[in-house]
Amino acid sequence: MLNTISKIPAQWKKTLFILTFSFGAFFSWPVFFISAEEIDANALVRAVDENLWATTKFIAGRLIIDNGRRVRTLKMDTWMQGVTRSYSVYKSPAREKGTKMLKRDSKLWMYTPRTDRKLLIAGHLLRQSMMGSDLSYEDMMEDKKLSKAYNAMVDRRETIEGKEYLVLHLIANDKTTTYQSRLGWVDPEKKIVRKEELYAKSGKLLKKVDYLDYRKIGNRLFPKKVIFRDTLKTNTQTTYVFDEIQFDVDIPKKYFSQSILKR
Amino acid sequence: MLIQFAIKNFLRQGLRSILNVLITAITIVTVIFNLSLLNGFQARATLNMVKTDVAGGHYRIAGFDLLSPTEWEDHTGLVPDSLKALPEDQKAETLILQGQIFPNNRLYPVQMRGVGPGQELLDLPLQGLKRFPEKITDQIPVVIGTKMAERTHLKQGDSVVLKWRDKFGAVDARDILVVDVVKLLNPRVDEGMVWLRLDHLQDMARREGEVSWVAVELFQGPVPDMEFHSVDDLMKDLLILLKNDRRNSIILWIILMFLAGISVFNTQILNVFKRQKEIGTLLALGVESKQVVRIFTWEGAVTAGISVVVAGLIAVPLFMWFQTVGLDVSHLEESTIPVRDAIFLEFNPFEIFYSITVVVALTILVAWLPVRKISHMDPTLALRGKAIT
């Protein structure tokens, strides 16, 4: 091969070099020459959604609530169907054991074995803190994929721990969305979110969310833990650790029925 | 003649009569003081509520319930033209929404209460808000009460983050500036409350022209989509509390009456026992036993009459002095009772007349009860002092 090349006249070599370079540059443009603004941010958000959301999934996890004075750990199992249905059972600590939460569309019911009653958490109750955490019931109820609720734009590139991320600016499509704007640090190659910042309508930063320790589960990348911080409070954070995740599992129909909300 | 006889006997008893009169007089003074103090308390509480919150009643958006804060945002609406047309000294448009402030980065739930800056109906010291323009600039001006300032450790000039939801559910947060810390007479409009300009709150919540209620000076007749709540409705809890207080005061009243009654009763029993020879002489001289009973009963009546006069002599200077100092009830700041300063006596002529009448009647009754046995007394035994042993 090298011999063949050496036999080519010098003026042809020059032409071949230009052609080869142009060809290579053409096919490798996504990596070397794309500017942040040229990336389809909405397509990237859709890809992120596709990675995170499955038809059904099961999560065995822990909610670690640190209010600055003490740390509480709640263990729970959650079954989710799409973005609109989920059912959680708390397994520990003893005082929360047996507490169940059922979310169906825009409604959320809570059952506590102590009172043996189910309570519809509706209206403005949804804005209260969930189990004393940095999450509101409404945060938990978020039933729209980011790609549906927001219009994304690439804001800038930023490096975190040696890895370059695209910072996407998401602006709500309609005025009913709780957080009217967000910033998301997205890995354009892996299609995963590294962190998010949630903003009030005025632009004041309200919450920070970190997605950490991604691991491969099937053909998806899923974080091992998510840390929520309410930026208006100090020394508080809530960590959701996903100990076990299964995608596309069969969920018994009764799990999304109100009849499950009993002892 | 019987009255003269009774007065002479009354005077002859000396210290015993003085004690009876004093106890009965003090009972009358205490009962009137107690009732008038309760009246004063009720009047002050009612006045403070009317001046700072209730006015002459509220036209509230149908379904609005102050005790259901999670539903406040579902019950707001536009002010009907009939109420909008009222002058500023006859109406106070009010919007109430939930919010959260973060003093020292700790969450503190608050009631955001917006009132028209130009309203003159309610006596609220919110002048600090007037100097700010209709459009919110970099910070939202608010006024808080002293109690709220104490709880949140906020002072005039401080800034803190306020978080709320707009009409469509979007969360919003901005810095508020405490332009004034004011003393509010009514703790119900102080603790947990952040006062804003109505136009600012409407703008923040994207509820242009909407209110929760309109306080009015006078009932304006039925208004569509609004429910009228009278002053009595709005102060129902306070009135029940005062009613219970009045009921409890009856216990004190009964104890005092009992003491006064016992005193007169005891004196009369002693009189009958010690004055047997006198009774026997009167009976032997041909005075009927009924007349003797009447003499003793008149003695009780004289005690009651003189007690009323003495009560007047005690009460007038005492009450005059009290009206200059009042009763300090600043400790009630910790409660939700709308009284913070001193309270004064509020006299009700009917109550005074009624109280005096009851005391006098009771005194006469207990003066008569022990002397009934005189009518069965044997004059010969009475003369020897052996009719009652």
JSON list of N, CA and C in Angstrom, two decimals, chain A residues 85-145:
[
{"chain": "A", "resi": 85, "resn": "ARG", "atom": "N", "xyz": [-48.95, 6.80, 36.23]},
{"chain": "A", "resi": 85, "resn": "ARG", "atom": "CA", "xyz": [-49.40, 5.92, 37.32]},
{"chain": "A", "resi": 85, "resn": "ARG", "atom": "C", "xyz": [-48.21, 5.41, 38.12]},
{"chain": "A", "resi": 86, "resn": "SER", "atom": "N", "xyz": [-48.34, 5.45, 39.42]},
{"chain": "A", "resi": 86, "resn": "SER", "atom": "CA", "xyz": [-47.31, 4.85, 40.26]},
{"chain": "A", "resi": 86, "resn": "SER", "atom": "C", "xyz": [-47.92, 4.41, 41.58]},
{"chain": "A", "resi": 87, "resn": "TYR", "atom": "N", "xyz": [-47.30, 3.41, 42.17]},
{"chain": "A", "resi": 87, "resn": "TYR", "atom": "CA", "xyz": [-47.77, 2.88, 43.44]},
{"chain": "A", "resi": 87, "resn": "TYR", "atom": "C", "xyz": [-46.55, 2.60, 44.31]},
{"chain": "A", "resi": 88, "resn": "SER", "atom": "N", "xyz": [-46.53, 3.17, 45.52]},
{"chain": "A", "resi": 88, "resn": "SER", "atom": "CA", "xyz": [-45.38, 2.99, 46.41]},
{"chain": "A", "resi": 88, "resn": "SER", "atom": "C", "xyz": [-45.83, 2.41, 47.75]},
{"chain": "A", "resi": 89, "resn": "VAL", "atom": "N", "xyz": [-44.99, 1.53, 48.28]},
{"chain": "A", "resi": 89, "resn": "VAL", "atom": "CA", "xyz": [-45.24, 1.00, 49.63]},
{"chain": "A", "resi": 89, "resn": "VAL", "atom": "C", "xyz": [-43.99, 1.27, 50.45]},
{"chain": "A", "resi": 90, "resn": "TYR", "atom": "N", "xyz": [-44.18, 1.89, 51.61]},
{"chain": "A", "resi": 90, "resn": "TYR", "atom": "CA", "xyz": [-43.05, 2.16, 52.49]},
{"chain": "A", "resi": 90, "resn": "TYR", "atom": "C", "xyz": [-42.79, 0.95, 53.37]},
{"chain": "A", "resi": 91, "resn": "LYS", "atom": "N", "xyz": [-41.53, 0.55, 53.45]},
{"chain": "A", "resi": 91, "resn": "LYS", "atom": "CA", "xyz": [-41.19, -0.67, 54.20]},
{"chain": "A", "resi": 91, "resn": "LYS", "atom": "C", "xyz": [-40.53, -0.37, 55.54]},
{"chain": "A", "resi": 92, "resn": "SER", "atom": "N", "xyz": [-39.90, 0.74, 55.67]},
{"chain": "A", "resi": 92, "resn": "SER", "atom": "CA", "xyz": [-39.30, 1.15, 56.94]},
{"chain": "A", "resi": 92, "resn": "SER", "atom": "C", "xyz": [-39.13, 2.66, 56.91]},
{"chain": "A", "resi": 93, "resn": "PRO", "atom": "N", "xyz": [-38.97, 3.32, 58.06]},
{"chain": "A", "resi": 93, "resn": "PRO", "atom": "CA", "xyz": [-38.90, 2.80, 59.43]},
{"chain": "A", "resi": 93, "resn": "PRO", "atom": "C", "xyz": [-40.26, 2.30, 59.93]},
{"chain": "A", "resi": 94, "resn": "ALA", "atom": "N", "xyz": [-40.27, 1.80, 61.16]},
{"chain": "A", "resi": 94, "resn": "ALA", "atom": "CA", "xyz": [-41.47, 1.15, 61.68]},
{"chain": "A", "resi": 94, "resn": "ALA", "atom": "C", "xyz": [-42.69, 2.07, 61.63]},
{"chain": "A", "resi": 95, "resn": "ARG", "atom": "N", "xyz": [-42.48, 3.37, 61.92]},
{"chain": "A", "resi": 95, "resn": "ARG", "atom": "CA", "xyz": [-43.64, 4.26, 61.98]},
{"chain": "A", "resi": 95, "resn": "ARG", "atom": "C", "xyz": [-44.24, 4.56, 60.61]},
{"chain": "A", "resi": 96, "resn": "GLU", "atom": "N", "xyz": [-43.44, 4.36, 59.56]},
{"chain": "A", "resi": 96, "resn": "GLU", "atom": "CA", "xyz": [-43.96, 4.60, 58.21]},
{"chain": "A", "resi": 96, "resn": "GLU", "atom": "C", "xyz": [-44.30, 3.29, 57.49]},
{"chain": "A", "resi": 97, "resn": "LYS", "atom": "N", "xyz": [-43.93, 2.17, 58.12]},
{"chain": "A", "resi": 97, "resn": "LYS", "atom": "CA", "xyz": [-44.12, 0.87, 57.46]},
{"chain": "A", "resi": 97, "resn": "LYS", "atom": "C", "xyz": [-45.59, 0.65, 57.11]},
{"chain": "A", "resi": 98, "resn": "GLY", "atom": "N", "xyz": [-45.83, 0.25, 55.90]},
{"chain": "A", "resi": 98, "resn": "GLY", "atom": "CA", "xyz": [-47.20, -0.03, 55.45]},
{"chain": "A", "resi": 98, "resn": "GLY", "atom": "C", "xyz": [-47.89, 1.18, 54.84]},
{"chain": "A", "resi": 99, "resn": "THR", "atom": "N", "xyz": [-47.24, 2.35, 54.89]},
{"chain": "A", "resi": 99, "resn": "THR", "atom": "CA", "xyz": [-47.82, 3.53, 54.25]},
{"chain": "A", "resi": 99, "resn": "THR", "atom": "C", "xyz": [-47.78, 3.33, 52.74]},
{"chain": "A", "resi": 100, "resn": "LYS", "atom": "N", "xyz": [-48.89, 3.63, 52.10]},
{"chain": "A", "resi": 100, "resn": "LYS", "atom": "CA", "xyz": [-48.96, 3.40, 50.65]},
{"chain": "A", "resi": 100, "resn": "LYS", "atom": "C", "xyz": [-49.35, 4.70, 49.94]},
{"chain": "A", "resi": 101, "resn": "MET", "atom": "N", "xyz": [-48.82, 4.86, 48.75]},
{"chain": "A", "resi": 101, "resn": "MET", "atom": "CA", "xyz": [-49.18, 6.03, 47.94]},
{"chain": "A", "resi": 101, "resn": "MET", "atom": "C", "xyz": [-49.55, 5.56, 46.55]},
{"chain": "A", "resi": 102, "resn": "LEU", "atom": "N", "xyz": [-50.67, 6.03, 46.11]},
{"chain": "A", "resi": 102, "resn": "LEU", "atom": "CA", "xyz": [-51.12, 5.66, 44.77]},
{"chain": "A", "resi": 102, "resn": "LEU", "atom": "C", "xyz": [-51.33, 6.93, 43.96]},
{"chain": "A", "resi": 103, "resn": "LYS", "atom": "N", "xyz": [-50.65, 7.00, 42.85]},
{"chain": "A", "resi": 103, "resn": "LYS", "atom": "CA", "xyz": [-50.82, 8.16, 41.97]},
{"chain": "A", "resi": 103, "resn": "LYS", "atom": "C", "xyz": [-51.48, 7.69, 40.69]},
{"chain": "A", "resi": 104, "resn": "ARG", "atom": "N", "xyz": [-52.58, 8.32, 40.36]},
{"chain": "A", "resi": 104, "resn": "ARG", "atom": "CA", "xyz": [-53.26, 7.99, 39.10]},
{"chain": "A", "resi": 104, "resn": "ARG", "atom": "C", "xyz": [-53.62, 9.29, 38.41]},
{"chain": "A", "resi": 105, "resn": "ASP", "atom": "N", "xyz": [-53.03, 9.51, 37.29]},
{"chain": "A", "resi": 105, "resn": "ASP", "atom": "CA", "xyz": [-53.22, 10.76, 36.55]},
{"chain": "A", "resi": 105, "resn": "ASP", "atom": "C", "xyz": [-52.92, 11.95, 37.47]},
{"chain": "A", "resi": 106, "resn": "SER", "atom": "N", "xyz": [-53.91, 12.79, 37.70]},
{"chain": "A", "resi": 106, "resn": "SER", "atom": "CA", "xyz": [-53.60, 13.99, 38.49]},
{"chain": "A", "resi": 106, "resn": "SER", "atom": "C", "xyz": [-53.99, 13.83, 39.96]},
{"chain": "A", "resi": 107, "resn": "LYS", "atom": "N", "xyz": [-54.28, 12.60, 40.36]},
{"chain": "A", "resi": 107, "resn": "LYS", "atom": "CA", "xyz": [-54.71, 12.41, 41.75]},
{"chain": "A", "resi": 107, "resn": "LYS", "atom": "C", "xyz": [-53.70, 11.56, 42.51]},
{"chain": "A", "resi": 108, "resn": "LEU", "atom": "N", "xyz": [-53.59, 11.87, 43.79]},
{"chain": "A", "resi": 108, "resn": "LEU", "atom": "CA", "xyz": [-52.67, 11.13, 44.64]},
{"chain": "A", "resi": 108, "resn": "LEU", "atom": "C", "xyz": [-53.39, 10.75, 45.93]},
{"chain": "A", "resi": 109, "resn": "TRP", "atom": "N", "xyz": [-53.37, 9.47, 46.25]},
{"chain": "A", "resi": 109, "resn": "TRP", "atom": "CA", "xyz": [-53.97, 9.01, 47.50]},
{"chain": "A", "resi": 109, "resn": "TRP", "atom": "C", "xyz": [-52.86, 8.51, 48.41]},
{"chain": "A", "resi": 110, "resn": "MET", "atom": "N", "xyz": [-53.07, 8.69, 49.69]},
{"chain": "A", "resi": 110, "resn": "MET", "atom": "CA", "xyz": [-52.10, 8.20, 50.66]},
{"chain": "A", "resi": 110, "resn": "MET", "atom": "C", "xyz": [-52.86, 7.37, 51.68]},
{"chain": "A", "resi": 111, "resn": "TYR", "atom": "N", "xyz": [-52.31, 6.23, 52.00]},
{"chain": "A", "resi": 111, "resn": "TYR", "atom": "CA", "xyz": [-52.94, 5.36, 53.01]},
{"chain": "A", "resi": 111, "resn": "TYR", "atom": "C", "xyz": [-51.95, 5.17, 54.15]},
{"chain": "A", "resi": 112, "resn": "THR", "atom": "N", "xyz": [-52.40, 5.38, 55.37]},
{"chain": "A", "resi": 112, "resn": "THR", "atom": "CA", "xyz": [-51.53, 5.13, 56.53]},
{"chain": "A", "resi": 112, "resn": "THR", "atom": "C", "xyz": [-52.17, 4.05, 57.38]},
{"chain": "A", "resi": 113, "resn": "PRO", "atom": "N", "xyz": [-51.42, 2.98, 57.70]},
{"chain": "A", "resi": 113, "resn": "PRO", "atom": "CA", "xyz": [-52.01, 1.88, 58.48]},
{"chain": "A", "resi": 113, "resn": "PRO", "atom": "C", "xyz": [-52.39, 2.31, 59.90]},
{"chain": "A", "resi": 114, "resn": "ARG", "atom": "N", "xyz": [-51.72, 3.34, 60.42]},
{"chain": "A", "resi": 114, "resn": "ARG", "atom": "CA", "xyz": [-52.04, 3.80, 61.78]},
{"chain": "A", "resi": 114, "resn": "ARG", "atom": "C", "xyz": [-53.48, 4.27, 61.88]},
{"chain": "A", "resi": 115, "resn": "THR", "atom": "N", "xyz": [-53.89, 5.03, 60.88]},
{"chain": "A", "resi": 115, "resn": "THR", "atom": "CA", "xyz": [-55.26, 5.55, 60.92]},
{"chain": "A", "resi": 115, "resn": "THR", "atom": "C", "xyz": [-56.20, 4.63, 60.15]},
{"chain": "A", "resi": 116, "resn": "ASP", "atom": "N", "xyz": [-55.63, 3.72, 59.35]},
{"chain": "A", "resi": 116, "resn": "ASP", "atom": "CA", "xyz": [-56.40, 2.81, 58.50]},
{"chain": "A", "resi": 116, "resn": "ASP", "atom": "C", "xyz": [-57.36, 3.61, 57.61]},
{"chain": "A", "resi": 117, "resn": "ARG", "atom": "N", "xyz": [-56.86, 4.72, 57.11]},
{"chain": "A", "resi": 117, "resn": "ARG", "atom": "CA", "xyz": [-57.69, 5.56, 56.24]},
{"chain": "A", "resi": 117, "resn": "ARG", "atom": "C", "xyz": [-56.88, 5.99, 55.04]},
{"chain": "A", "resi": 118, "resn": "LYS", "atom": "N", "xyz": [-57.58, 6.17, 53.94]},
{"chain": "A", "resi": 118, "resn": "LYS", "atom": "CA", "xyz": [-56.89, 6.71, 52.76]},
{"chain": "A", "resi": 118, "resn": "LYS", "atom": "C", "xyz": [-57.27, 8.18, 52.61]},
{"chain": "A", "resi": 119, "resn": "LEU", "atom": "N", "xyz": [-56.29, 8.96, 52.19]},
{"chain": "A", "resi": 119, "resn": "LEU", "atom": "CA", "xyz": [-56.48, 10.40, 52.11]},
{"chain": "A", "resi": 119, "resn": "LEU", "atom": "C", "xyz": [-56.15, 10.85, 50.69]},
{"chain": "A", "resi": 120, "resn": "LEU", "atom": "N", "xyz": [-57.05, 11.59, 50.11]},
{"chain": "A", "resi": 120, "resn": "LEU", "atom": "CA", "xyz": [-56.79, 12.13, 48.77]},
{"chain": "A", "resi": 120, "resn": "LEU", "atom": "C", "xyz": [-55.99, 13.42, 48.94]},
{"chain": "A", "resi": 121, "resn": "ILE", "atom": "N", "xyz": [-54.80, 13.39, 48.43]},
{"chain": "A", "resi": 121, "resn": "ILE", "atom": "CA", "xyz": [-53.97, 14.60, 48.51]},
{"chain": "A", "resi": 121, "resn": "ILE", "atom": "C", "xyz": [-54.24, 15.38, 47.23]},
{"chain": "A", "resi": 122, "resn": "ALA", "atom": "N", "xyz": [-55.05, 16.41, 47.39]},
{"chain": "A", "resi": 122, "resn": "ALA", "atom": "CA", "xyz": [-55.49, 17.13, 46.20]},
{"chain": "A", "resi": 122, "resn": "ALA", "atom": "C", "xyz": [-55.24, 18.62, 46.37]},
{"chain": "A", "resi": 123, "resn": "GLY", "atom": "N", "xyz": [-55.47, 19.33, 45.31]},
{"chain": "A", "resi": 123, "resn": "GLY", "atom": "CA", "xyz": [-55.38, 20.79, 45.34]},
{"chain": "A", "resi": 123, "resn": "GLY", "atom": "C", "xyz": [-54.06, 21.26, 45.90]},
{"chain": "A", "resi": 124, "resn": "HIS", "atom": "N", "xyz": [-54.17, 22.17, 46.85]},
{"chain": "A", "resi": 124, "resn": "HIS", "atom": "CA", "xyz": [-52.97, 22.82, 47.36]},
{"chain": "A", "resi": 124, "resn": "HIS", "atom": "C", "xyz": [-52.20, 21.98, 48.36]},
{"chain": "A", "resi": 125, "resn": "LEU", "atom": "N", "xyz": [-52.82, 20.87, 48.79]},
{"chain": "A", "resi": 125, "resn": "LEU", "atom": "CA", "xyz": [-52.08, 19.94, 49.67]},
{"chain": "A", "resi": 125, "resn": "LEU", "atom": "C", "xyz": [-50.90, 19.35, 48.92]},
{"chain": "A", "resi": 126, "resn": "LEU", "atom": "N", "xyz": [-51.03, 19.29, 47.60]},
{"chain": "A", "resi": 126, "resn": "LEU", "atom": "CA", "xyz": [-49.97, 18.71, 46.78]},
{"chain": "A", "resi": 126, "resn": "LEU", "atom": "C", "xyz": [-48.67, 19.52, 46.87]},
{"chain": "A", "resi": 127, "resn": "ARG", "atom": "N", "xyz": [-48.80, 20.75, 47.32]},
{"chain": "A", "resi": 127, "resn": "ARG", "atom": "CA", "xyz": [-47.61, 21.61, 47.39]},
{"chain": "A", "resi": 127, "resn": "ARG", "atom": "C", "xyz": [-46.84, 21.43, 48.68]},
{"chain": "A", "resi": 128, "resn": "GLN", "atom": "N", "xyz": [-47.39, 20.64, 49.59]},
{"chain": "A", "resi": 128, "resn": "GLN", "atom": "CA", "xyz": [-46.70, 20.45, 50.87]},
{"chain": "A", "resi": 128, "resn": "GLN", "atom": "C", "xyz": [-45.53, 19.49, 50.69]},
{"chain": "A", "resi": 129, "resn": "SER", "atom": "N", "xyz": [-44.62, 19.55, 51.65]},
{"chain": "A", "resi": 129, "resn": "SER", "atom": "CA", "xyz": [-43.45, 18.68, 51.59]},
{"chain": "A", "resi": 129, "resn": "SER", "atom": "C", "xyz": [-43.87, 17.22, 51.77]},
{"chain": "A", "resi": 130, "resn": "MET", "atom": "N", "xyz": [-43.28, 16.36, 50.96]},
{"chain": "A", "resi": 130, "resn": "MET", "atom": "CA", "xyz": [-43.61, 14.94, 51.05]},
{"chain": "A", "resi": 130, "resn": "MET", "atom": "C", "xyz": [-42.75, 14.29, 52.12]},
{"chain": "A", "resi": 131, "resn": "MET", "atom": "N", "xyz": [-43.36, 13.80, 53.17]},
{"chain": "A", "resi": 131, "resn": "MET", "atom": "CA", "xyz": [-42.69, 13.11, 54.27]},
{"chain": "A", "resi": 131, "resn": "MET", "atom": "C", "xyz": [-41.54, 13.96, 54.85]},
{"chain": "A", "resi": 132, "resn": "GLY", "atom": "N", "xyz": [-41.68, 15.27, 54.81]},
{"chain": "A", "resi": 132, "resn": "GLY", "atom": "CA", "xyz": [-40.66, 16.15, 55.37]},
{"chain": "A", "resi": 132, "resn": "GLY", "atom": "C", "xyz": [-39.43, 16.30, 54.48]},
{"chain": "A", "resi": 133, "resn": "SER", "atom": "N", "xyz": [-39.53, 15.88, 53.24]},
{"chain": "A", "resi": 133, "resn": "SER", "atom": "CA", "xyz": [-38.37, 15.92, 52.35]},
{"chain": "A", "resi": 133, "resn": "SER", "atom": "C", "xyz": [-38.30, 17.25, 51.58]},
{"chain": "A", "resi": 134, "resn": "ASP", "atom": "N", "xyz": [-37.31, 17.39, 50.71]},
{"chain": "A", "resi": 134, "resn": "ASP", "atom": "CA", "xyz": [-37.19, 18.58, 49.88]},
{"chain": "A", "resi": 134, "resn": "ASP", "atom": "C", "xyz": [-38.07, 18.48, 48.63]},
{"chain": "A", "resi": 135, "resn": "LEU", "atom": "N", "xyz": [-38.82, 17.40, 48.56]},
{"chain": "A", "resi": 135, "resn": "LEU", "atom": "CA", "xyz": [-39.73, 17.19, 47.44]},
{"chain": "A", "resi": 135, "resn": "LEU", "atom": "C", "xyz": [-41.15, 17.48, 47.88]},
{"chain": "A", "resi": 136, "resn": "SER", "atom": "N", "xyz": [-41.91, 18.11, 47.02]},
{"chain": "A", "resi": 136, "resn": "SER", "atom": "CA", "xyz": [-43.33, 18.26, 47.34]},
{"chain": "A", "resi": 136, "resn": "SER", "atom": "C", "xyz": [-44.06, 17.08, 46.70]},
{"chain": "A", "resi": 137, "resn": "TYR", "atom": "N", "xyz": [-45.29, 16.87, 47.15]},
{"chain": "A", "resi": 137, "resn": "TYR", "atom": "CA", "xyz": [-46.07, 15.80, 46.51]},
{"chain": "A", "resi": 137, "resn": "TYR", "atom": "C", "xyz": [-46.19, 16.10, 45.02]},
{"chain": "A", "resi": 138, "resn": "GLU", "atom": "N", "xyz": [-46.26, 17.39, 44.72]},
{"chain": "A", "resi": 138, "resn": "GLU", "atom": "CA", "xyz": [-46.41, 17.80, 43.33]},
{"chain": "A", "resi": 138, "resn": "GLU", "atom": "C", "xyz": [-45.17, 17.44, 42.51]},
{"chain": "A", "resi": 139, "resn": "ASP", "atom": "N", "xyz": [-43.98, 17.58, 43.14]},
{"chain": "A", "resi": 139, "resn": "ASP", "atom": "CA", "xyz": [-42.75, 17.18, 42.43]},
{"chain": "A", "resi": 139, "resn": "ASP", "atom": "C", "xyz": [-42.85, 15.71, 42.08]},
{"chain": "A", "resi": 140, "resn": "MET", "atom": "N", "xyz": [-43.37, 14.94, 43.04]},
{"chain": "A", "resi": 140, "resn": "MET", "atom": "CA", "xyz": [-43.48, 13.51, 42.83]},
{"chain": "A", "resi": 140, "resn": "MET", "atom": "C", "xyz": [-44.54, 13.21, 41.77]},
{"chain": "A", "resi": 141, "resn": "MET", "atom": "N", "xyz": [-45.53, 14.09, 41.69]},
{"chain": "A", "resi": 141, "resn": "MET", "atom": "CA", "xyz": [-46.65, 13.87, 40.78]},
{"chain": "A", "resi": 141, "resn": "MET", "atom": "C", "xyz": [-46.33, 14.27, 39.34]},
{"chain": "A", "resi": 142, "resn": "GLU", "atom": "N", "xyz": [-45.19, 14.89, 39.13]},
{"chain": "A", "resi": 142, "resn": "GLU", "atom": "CA", "xyz": [-44.86, 15.41, 37.81]},
{"chain": "A", "resi": 142, "resn": "GLU", "atom": "C", "xyz": [-45.12, 14.33, 36.76]},
{"chain": "A", "resi": 143, "resn": "ASP", "atom": "N", "xyz": [-46.10, 14.56, 35.95]},
{"chain": "A", "resi": 143, "resn": "ASP", "atom": "CA", "xyz": [-46.50, 13.50, 35.04]},
{"chain": "A", "resi": 143, "resn": "ASP", "atom": "C", "xyz": [-46.35, 13.89, 33.58]},
{"chain": "A", "resi": 144, "resn": "LYS", "atom": "N", "xyz": [-45.43, 14.80, 33.33]},
{"chain": "A", "resi": 144, "resn": "LYS", "atom": "CA", "xyz": [-45.17, 15.15, 31.94]},
{"chain": "A", "resi": 144, "resn": "LYS", "atom": "C", "xyz": [-43.69, 14.91, 31.68]},
{"chain": "A", "resi": 145, "resn": "LYS", "atom": "N", "xyz": [-43.42, 14.31, 30.53]},
{"chain": "A", "resi": 145, "resn": "LYS", "atom": "CA", "xyz": [-42.01, 14.18, 30.15]},
{"chain": "A", "resi": 145, "resn": "LYS", "atom": "C", "xyz": [-41.47, 15.56, 29.86]}
]
